[in-house]
Structures are given as structure tokens and as C-alpha cells.
mmCIF file of C-alpha atoms in Angstrom:
data_model
loop_
_atom_site.group_PDB
_atom_site.id
_atom_site.type_symbol
_atom_site.label_atom_id
_atom_site.label_comp_id
_atom_site.label_asym_id
_atom_site.label_seq_id
_atom_site.Cartn_x
_atom_site.Cartn_y
_atom_site.Cartn_z
ATOM 1 C CA MET U 1 68.035 110.535 91.672
ATOM 2 C CA GLU U 2 64.619 110.892 90.207
ATOM 3 C CA TYR U 3 63.655 107.283 91.372
ATOM 4 C CA VAL U 4 64.660 108.366 95.000
ATOM 5 C CA TYR U 5 62.578 111.591 94.661
ATOM 6 C CA ALA U 6 59.743 109.746 92.956
ATOM 7 C CA ALA U 7 59.806 107.105 96.487
ATOM 8 C CA LEU U 8 60.201 110.085 98.617
ATOM 9 C CA LEU U 9 57.097 111.649 96.904
ATOM 10 C CA LEU U 10 54.916 108.630 97.370
ATOM 11 C CA HIS U 11 56.091 108.333 100.769
ATOM 12 C CA LYS U 12 55.263 112.204 101.566
ATOM 13 C CA LEU U 13 51.588 111.675 100.145
ATOM 14 C CA LYS U 14 51.168 108.409 101.960
ATOM 15 C CA GLN U 15 51.109 106.193 99.053
ATOM 16 C CA ASP U 16 52.853 102.820 98.912
ATOM 17 C CA VAL U 17 56.315 102.958 97.677
ATOM 18 C CA ASN U 18 55.694 99.654 95.264
ATOM 19 C CA GLU U 19 56.894 99.152 91.570
ATOM 20 C CA ASP U 20 53.717 100.281 89.766
ATOM 21 C CA ASN U 21 53.304 103.694 91.794
ATOM 22 C CA VAL U 22 57.190 104.544 91.196
ATOM 23 C CA LYS U 23 56.857 103.804 87.500
ATOM 24 C CA ASN U 24 53.719 105.820 87.455
ATOM 25 C CA VAL U 25 55.580 108.665 88.860
ATOM 26 C CA ILE U 26 58.377 108.356 86.750
ATOM 27 C CA LYS U 27 55.964 108.212 83.716
ATOM 28 C CA SER U 28 54.227 111.175 84.548
ATOM 29 C CA THR U 29 57.551 113.260 84.090
ATOM 30 C CA GLY U 30 57.513 111.820 80.327
ATOM 31 C CA VAL U 31 60.647 109.688 81.037
ATOM 32 C CA GLU U 32 60.302 105.705 80.360
ATOM 33 C CA PRO U 33 61.303 103.895 83.910
ATOM 34 C CA ASP U 34 63.761 101.630 84.038
ATOM 35 C CA ASP U 35 62.500 98.310 85.655
ATOM 36 C CA VAL U 36 65.596 97.383 86.985
ATOM 37 C CA ARG U 37 66.346 100.247 88.703
ATOM 38 C CA VAL U 38 62.536 100.515 90.079
ATOM 39 C CA LYS U 39 62.827 97.095 91.142
ATOM 40 C CA SER U 40 66.036 97.588 92.887
ATOM 41 C CA LEU U 41 64.765 100.759 94.864
ATOM 42 C CA VAL U 42 61.433 99.080 96.020
ATOM 43 C CA ALA U 43 63.569 96.163 97.253
ATOM 44 C CA ALA U 44 66.095 98.417 98.969
ATOM 45 C CA LEU U 45 63.372 100.515 100.616
ATOM 46 C CA SER U 46 61.278 97.683 101.691
ATOM 47 C CA GLU U 47 63.462 97.162 104.830
ATOM 48 C CA VAL U 48 63.633 100.966 105.404
ATOM 49 C CA ASN U 49 61.679 103.028 107.858
ATOM 50 C CA ILE U 50 61.689 106.100 105.508
ATOM 51 C CA ASP U 51 60.628 108.482 108.465
ATOM 52 C CA ASP U 52 63.724 107.512 110.740
ATOM 53 C CA ALA U 53 66.156 107.787 107.689
ATOM 54 C CA LEU U 54 64.736 111.376 107.028
ATOM 55 C CA LYS U 55 65.032 112.281 110.588
ATOM 56 C CA ALA U 56 68.844 110.747 110.840
ATOM 57 C CA ALA U 57 69.839 112.202 107.646
ATOM 58 C CA PRO U 58 72.795 114.568 108.251
ATOM 59 C CA ILE U 59 71.450 117.023 105.428
ATOM 60 C CA ALA U 60 68.353 117.690 107.400
ATOM 61 C CA ALA U 61 70.143 118.952 110.467
ATOM 62 C CA ALA U 62 72.800 120.924 108.649
ATOM 63 C CA PRO U 63 70.862 124.191 108.093
ATOM 64 C CA ALA U 64 70.147 124.261 111.874
ATOM 65 C CA SER U 65 73.573 123.385 113.158
ATOM 66 C CA ALA U 66 74.876 127.182 112.457
ATOM 67 C CA PRO U 67 76.716 128.362 115.772
ATOM 68 C CA ALA U 68 74.364 130.886 117.527
ATOM 69 C CA THR U 69 77.605 133.054 118.670
ATOM 70 C CA PRO U 70 80.554 132.406 116.530
ATOM 71 C CA ALA U 71 82.809 134.924 118.309
ATOM 72 C CA ALA U 72 82.138 132.836 121.745
ATOM 73 C CA SER U 73 84.252 129.961 120.441
ATOM 74 C CA GLY U 74 87.505 132.129 120.486
ATOM 75 C CA SER U 75 89.037 130.184 117.305
ATOM 76 C CA GLY U 76 86.520 130.905 114.360
ATOM 77 C CA ALA U 77 89.083 130.032 111.816
ATOM 78 C CA ALA U 78 89.080 126.597 113.352
ATOM 79 C CA ALA U 79 85.458 126.299 113.405
ATOM 80 C CA LYS U 80 85.308 127.137 109.755
ATOM 81 C CA GLU U 81 87.945 124.486 108.734
ATOM 82 C CA ASP U 82 85.922 121.890 110.684
ATOM 83 C CA GLU U 83 82.636 122.744 108.886
ATOM 84 C CA LYS U 84 84.209 122.457 105.573
ATOM 85 C CA LYS U 85 85.615 119.002 106.491
ATOM 86 C CA GLU U 86 82.298 118.143 107.574
ATOM 87 C CA GLU U 87 80.598 119.520 104.305
ATOM 88 C CA LYS U 88 83.210 117.363 102.162
ATOM 89 C CA LYS U 89 82.419 114.180 104.061
ATOM 90 C CA GLU U 90 78.766 114.772 103.444
ATOM 91 C CA GLU U 91 79.487 115.366 99.821
ATOM 92 C CA GLU U 92 81.496 112.300 99.583
ATOM 93 C CA ALA U 93 78.849 110.188 101.336
ATOM 94 C CA LEU U 94 76.249 111.569 98.976
ATOM 95 C CA GLU U 95 78.152 110.723 95.679
ATOM 96 C CA GLY U 96 78.307 107.345 97.041
ATOM 97 C CA LEU U 97 74.450 107.138 97.325
ATOM 98 C CA SER U 98 74.032 108.735 93.833
ATOM 99 C CA SER U 99 76.100 106.049 92.309
ATOM 100 C CA LEU U 100 73.697 103.328 93.750
ATOM 101 C CA PHE U 101 70.791 104.964 91.734
ATOM 102 C CA GLY U 102 72.472 106.479 88.691
#
């Protein structure tokens, strides 16, 4: 995940997400970067619009999706069960993503 965080940090700072910059961010943490992971990440992100991906991420919308009036739905238990199922799906999706980057 540290490689993804490095790429996100570079993007946030409006720096190019390239191999040298990602390596420098990783090195600044005191860790020796893995060249294969860096190349894979940069290649994968070269075809991605990071701003659009962040906007579409379900994690960003999760805190804002709390119901305004839970009692108005009439079936609070069913709503909680749906939320648990949704959270489990999100966790499974994130586990799959984390396996790509170690």
C-alpha cells in the first residue's frame, strides 16, 4: 500500500507520478523501493485519471451515506443488515486491490 500512498501523495502535490518520484517518496521513509512494484504501479496508473477514480471510490462516499432519519424507514434492522452486507463487499474489494500491491 505504501506505493499507492506515494502515488496519491504525488498526485495531491501536483507532481508527476513517475518511477523516479515514487522511488524518492518511498526512499524518504527509509525503505528501499522495489523496482518491479514501482514500474507496475506507474504503468497501471498511466491509463487512469486519478481524480475520477477518487471521486468514484465507494470509500469516499461511505461516511456521507448515513441516513438522515433512520426511524423514518420503518425497518431499522433491515437497513443495518444491508449496511453490513455493503461494508463486507467493500472490504472484499479492498482485499483484492491490496493483493495487487503487496
